[in-house]
Amino acid sequence: MQILRTLSDLRQWRAAVPAGRTVGFIPTMGALHAGHMELIERGRKENDLAVVSIFVNPLQFGPTEDFTLYPRPFESDRELCERAGVDAVFAPEAGEFYAKDHATYCEVEGFDRFLCGASRPGHFRGVCTVVLKLFNLVQPHRAYFGKKDIQQALILRKMVTDLSLNLEMILVDTVREASGLALSSRNVYLSEGEKDRAVALFRALSKARALYLDGEKNAEKLKGILKAEIETSDPTRIDYVEIVSQARLDPVLSLEEPFVMAVAVFYGKTRLIDNFLLP
Ligand code: PAF
């Protein structure tokens, strides 16, 4: 497995890939967990070569967010990639990746007005900018993203379509614990009690899905069910309970088009997100 530290290392590695061989790309910020490993596994199986990027992208952190505190366990990430059969890891320093006078950004307009975008202004602009630059450098045939961060995945898919990027976006199902709790790097911050309570997110989504499949098409009613079920778990704060269209990521009233039920809830200081895509 090669470790690529500079843009020119990556360009050289990419130029040496023989024509006709496919490249799968898994962008990450490191601190890899089983959810990332699922993306890596798919990327490896479905392509001749798999590249993982590990880069904590300063552009997607707000001024009050934890950019400097974000975990960077590079050695264990490297080992995990090696064991998973990854061909190359691209792990640049921020100063290497962005020039001091970097001034170009990419934005999918209107898609960050709701869900996580509402409380993180500029976050998805930072995500789109870094991913577009990474796509440009890696030139992958396929790129892998988790459905757990559904707003990110759908915004990036829209960017790929709008800019006619020549790659396939693969959205991979959320990996869950046996209880239904979605895997997240943030789960380590939960106490045992909070972890038990947080299973309410999956329970609420499952309940609302069952009602929808039984014929309920009123989004407000389903949001009520979601909220009521989450409230039984004594959450510290519900950040949002939303039902939005998959095509535009804006709230829908009637469930006639593909939609996402998405929730963000605090247990203690930890903010958890989860969602179901329907139908
Ligand atoms: O999901 C993440 O880890 C990041 O947002 C991504 C896609 C690697 C961009 O920095």
CSV table of C-alpha atoms in Angstrom, one decimal, residues 22-210:
chain,number,residue,atom,x,y,z
A,22,THR,CA,-10.9,1.0,-12.6
A,23,VAL,CA,-10.3,3.1,-9.6
A,24,GLY,CA,-12.7,3.2,-6.6
A,25,PHE,CA,-12.3,6.2,-4.3
A,26,ILE,CA,-13.4,6.5,-0.6
A,27,PRO,CA,-12.9,10.1,0.7
A,28,THR,CA,-12.7,10.2,4.6
A,29,MET,CA,-11.5,12.5,7.3
A,30,GLY,CA,-9.9,9.5,9.1
A,31,ALA,CA,-10.8,8.1,12.5
A,32,LEU,CA,-12.1,5.1,10.5
A,33,HIS,CA,-14.8,2.9,12.0
A,34,ALA,CA,-16.9,0.0,10.7
A,35,GLY,CA,-19.1,2.3,8.6
A,36,HIS,CA,-16.0,3.5,6.7
A,37,MET,CA,-14.7,-0.1,6.4
A,38,GLU,CA,-17.9,-1.0,4.6
A,39,LEU,CA,-17.3,1.7,2.1
A,40,ILE,CA,-13.7,0.6,1.6
A,41,GLU,CA,-14.7,-3.0,1.2
A,42,ARG,CA,-17.2,-2.1,-1.5
A,43,GLY,CA,-14.6,0.2,-3.2
A,44,ARG,CA,-12.1,-2.7,-3.2
A,45,LYS,CA,-14.5,-5.4,-4.5
A,46,GLU,CA,-16.1,-3.3,-7.2
A,47,ASN,CA,-12.9,-1.8,-8.7
A,48,ASP,CA,-9.4,-2.9,-9.7
A,49,LEU,CA,-7.8,-0.4,-7.4
A,50,ALA,CA,-9.0,1.4,-4.2
A,51,VAL,CA,-7.8,4.8,-3.0
A,52,VAL,CA,-8.7,6.2,0.4
A,53,SER,CA,-8.1,9.9,1.3
A,54,ILE,CA,-7.6,10.9,4.9
A,55,PHE,CA,-7.8,14.6,5.2
A,56,VAL,CA,-9.5,16.7,7.9
A,57,ASN,CA,-10.8,19.5,5.7
A,58,PRO,CA,-10.6,22.9,7.4
A,59,LEU,CA,-13.1,24.4,4.9
A,60,GLN,CA,-16.0,22.4,6.3
A,61,PHE,CA,-15.6,23.4,9.9
A,62,GLY,CA,-17.3,26.5,11.2
A,63,PRO,CA,-15.4,29.0,13.4
A,64,THR,CA,-16.8,27.5,16.6
A,65,GLU,CA,-16.4,23.8,15.6
A,66,ASP,CA,-13.7,21.3,16.6
A,67,PHE,CA,-11.3,21.4,13.7
A,68,THR,CA,-8.1,21.3,15.9
A,69,LEU,CA,-9.6,18.7,18.3
A,70,TYR,CA,-10.9,16.4,15.5
A,71,PRO,CA,-9.2,13.0,16.1
A,72,ARG,CA,-6.3,12.1,13.8
A,73,PRO,CA,-5.3,8.5,14.6
A,74,PHE,CA,-3.2,8.2,11.5
A,75,GLU,CA,-1.2,5.0,12.4
A,76,SER,CA,-4.3,2.9,13.2
A,77,ASP,CA,-6.1,4.3,10.1
A,78,ARG,CA,-3.1,3.3,8.0
A,79,GLU,CA,-3.1,-0.2,9.5
A,80,LEU,CA,-6.9,-0.6,8.9
A,81,CYS,CA,-6.5,0.4,5.2
A,82,GLU,CA,-3.5,-1.9,4.8
A,83,ARG,CA,-5.4,-4.9,6.3
A,84,ALA,CA,-8.5,-4.0,4.1
A,85,GLY,CA,-6.3,-4.3,0.9
A,86,VAL,CA,-6.4,-0.6,0.0
A,87,ASP,CA,-3.9,0.3,-2.8
A,88,ALA,CA,-3.1,3.9,-1.9
A,89,VAL,CA,-3.9,6.3,0.9
A,90,PHE,CA,-3.7,10.0,0.1
A,91,ALA,CA,-3.0,11.9,3.3
A,92,PRO,CA,-1.9,15.5,2.6
A,93,GLU,CA,-1.3,18.3,5.1
A,94,ALA,CA,-3.8,21.2,4.9
A,95,GLY,CA,-1.0,23.5,3.7
A,96,GLU,CA,-0.1,21.1,0.9
A,97,PHE,CA,-3.7,20.6,-0.2
A,98,TYR,CA,-4.9,24.3,-0.3
A,99,ALA,CA,-2.6,27.0,-1.5
A,100,LYS,CA,-2.4,30.0,0.9
A,101,ASP,CA,-4.4,32.1,-1.6
A,102,HIS,CA,-7.0,29.5,-2.3
A,103,ALA,CA,-10.2,31.3,-3.4
A,104,THR,CA,-12.3,28.9,-5.4
A,105,TYR,CA,-15.4,27.2,-4.0
A,106,CYS,CA,-18.2,25.0,-5.1
A,107,GLU,CA,-21.8,25.2,-3.9
A,108,VAL,CA,-25.0,23.3,-4.7
A,109,GLU,CA,-27.3,26.3,-4.2
A,110,GLY,CA,-30.4,25.9,-2.0
A,111,PHE,CA,-29.6,22.3,-1.0
A,112,ASP,CA,-28.3,23.3,2.4
A,113,ARG,CA,-31.2,25.3,3.7
A,114,PHE,CA,-32.7,22.5,5.8
A,115,LEU,CA,-31.4,19.6,7.9
A,116,CYS,CA,-27.8,19.9,9.0
A,117,GLY,CA,-27.1,22.7,6.6
A,118,ALA,CA,-29.4,25.0,8.5
A,119,SER,CA,-27.2,24.9,11.6
A,120,ARG,CA,-23.9,24.6,9.8
A,121,PRO,CA,-23.6,27.6,7.4
A,122,GLY,CA,-20.9,27.0,4.8
A,123,HIS,CA,-20.3,23.4,5.8
A,124,PHE,CA,-21.6,21.8,2.6
A,125,ARG,CA,-19.8,24.4,0.5
A,126,GLY,CA,-16.6,23.2,2.2
A,127,VAL,CA,-17.5,19.6,1.6
A,128,CYS,CA,-18.3,20.2,-2.1
A,129,THR,CA,-15.1,22.1,-2.7
A,130,VAL,CA,-12.8,19.5,-1.1
A,131,VAL,CA,-14.6,16.6,-2.8
A,132,LEU,CA,-14.6,18.3,-6.2
A,133,LYS,CA,-10.8,18.9,-5.9
A,134,LEU,CA,-10.2,15.3,-4.7
A,135,PHE,CA,-12.3,13.9,-7.7
A,136,ASN,CA,-10.2,16.1,-10.0
A,137,LEU,CA,-7.0,14.6,-8.6
A,138,VAL,CA,-8.0,11.0,-8.2
A,139,GLN,CA,-10.2,10.7,-11.3
A,140,PRO,CA,-12.1,7.8,-9.9
A,141,HIS,CA,-14.5,5.6,-11.8
A,142,ARG,CA,-16.6,5.2,-8.7
A,143,ALA,CA,-16.8,7.1,-5.4
A,144,TYR,CA,-18.3,5.8,-2.2
A,145,PHE,CA,-20.4,7.7,0.4
A,146,GLY,CA,-22.5,6.5,3.4
A,147,LYS,CA,-26.2,7.1,3.4
A,148,LYS,CA,-25.9,8.0,7.1
A,149,ASP,CA,-24.8,11.5,6.1
A,150,ILE,CA,-27.6,11.6,3.6
A,151,GLN,CA,-27.6,15.4,3.0
A,152,GLN,CA,-23.9,15.2,2.1
A,153,ALA,CA,-24.4,12.2,-0.2
A,154,LEU,CA,-27.4,13.8,-2.0
A,155,ILE,CA,-25.7,17.2,-2.4
A,156,LEU,CA,-22.5,15.6,-3.8
A,157,ARG,CA,-24.6,13.4,-6.2
A,158,LYS,CA,-26.3,16.6,-7.4
A,159,MET,CA,-22.9,18.3,-7.9
A,160,VAL,CA,-21.7,15.3,-9.9
A,161,THR,CA,-24.8,15.4,-12.1
A,162,ASP,CA,-24.8,19.2,-12.6
A,163,LEU,CA,-21.1,19.4,-13.5
A,164,SER,CA,-21.3,16.2,-15.6
A,165,LEU,CA,-18.4,14.6,-13.7
A,166,ASN,CA,-17.4,11.3,-15.3
A,167,LEU,CA,-17.8,9.0,-12.3
A,168,GLU,CA,-20.4,6.9,-10.6
A,169,MET,CA,-21.6,7.9,-7.1
A,170,ILE,CA,-22.3,4.8,-4.9
A,171,LEU,CA,-24.4,5.5,-1.8
A,172,VAL,CA,-23.9,2.7,0.7
A,173,ASP,CA,-26.5,1.7,3.4
A,174,THR,CA,-25.9,2.8,7.0
A,175,VAL,CA,-24.2,0.2,9.1
A,176,ARG,CA,-26.0,-0.4,12.4
A,177,GLU,CA,-25.4,-2.0,15.8
A,178,ALA,CA,-27.6,-5.0,16.6
A,179,SER,CA,-29.9,-2.5,18.5
A,180,GLY,CA,-30.4,-0.5,15.4
A,181,LEU,CA,-28.2,2.4,16.5
A,182,ALA,CA,-26.3,3.8,13.4
A,183,LEU,CA,-22.5,3.6,13.7
A,184,SER,CA,-20.9,7.0,14.1
A,185,SER,CA,-17.5,8.2,15.3
A,186,ARG,CA,-19.5,10.2,17.8
A,187,ASN,CA,-21.0,7.1,19.5
A,188,VAL,CA,-17.8,6.8,21.7
A,189,TYR,CA,-18.9,10.0,23.5
A,190,LEU,CA,-22.2,8.4,24.7
A,191,SER,CA,-22.5,6.9,28.1
A,192,GLU,CA,-24.1,3.4,28.3
A,193,GLY,CA,-27.4,4.9,29.4
A,194,GLU,CA,-27.3,7.5,26.5
A,195,LYS,CA,-26.5,4.8,24.0
A,196,ASP,CA,-29.6,2.8,25.1
A,197,ARG,CA,-31.8,5.9,24.9
A,198,ALA,CA,-30.4,6.8,21.5
A,199,VAL,CA,-31.8,3.6,20.0
A,200,ALA,CA,-35.1,5.7,19.9
A,201,LEU,CA,-33.9,7.3,16.7
A,202,PHE,CA,-34.0,3.9,14.8
A,203,ARG,CA,-37.2,2.9,16.6
A,204,ALA,CA,-38.9,6.2,15.6
A,205,LEU,CA,-37.8,6.0,12.0
A,206,SER,CA,-39.0,2.3,11.8
A,207,LYS,CA,-42.4,3.2,13.3
A,208,ALA,CA,-42.9,6.1,10.9
A,209,ARG,CA,-41.8,3.9,7.9
A,210,ALA,CA,-44.3,1.2,8.9
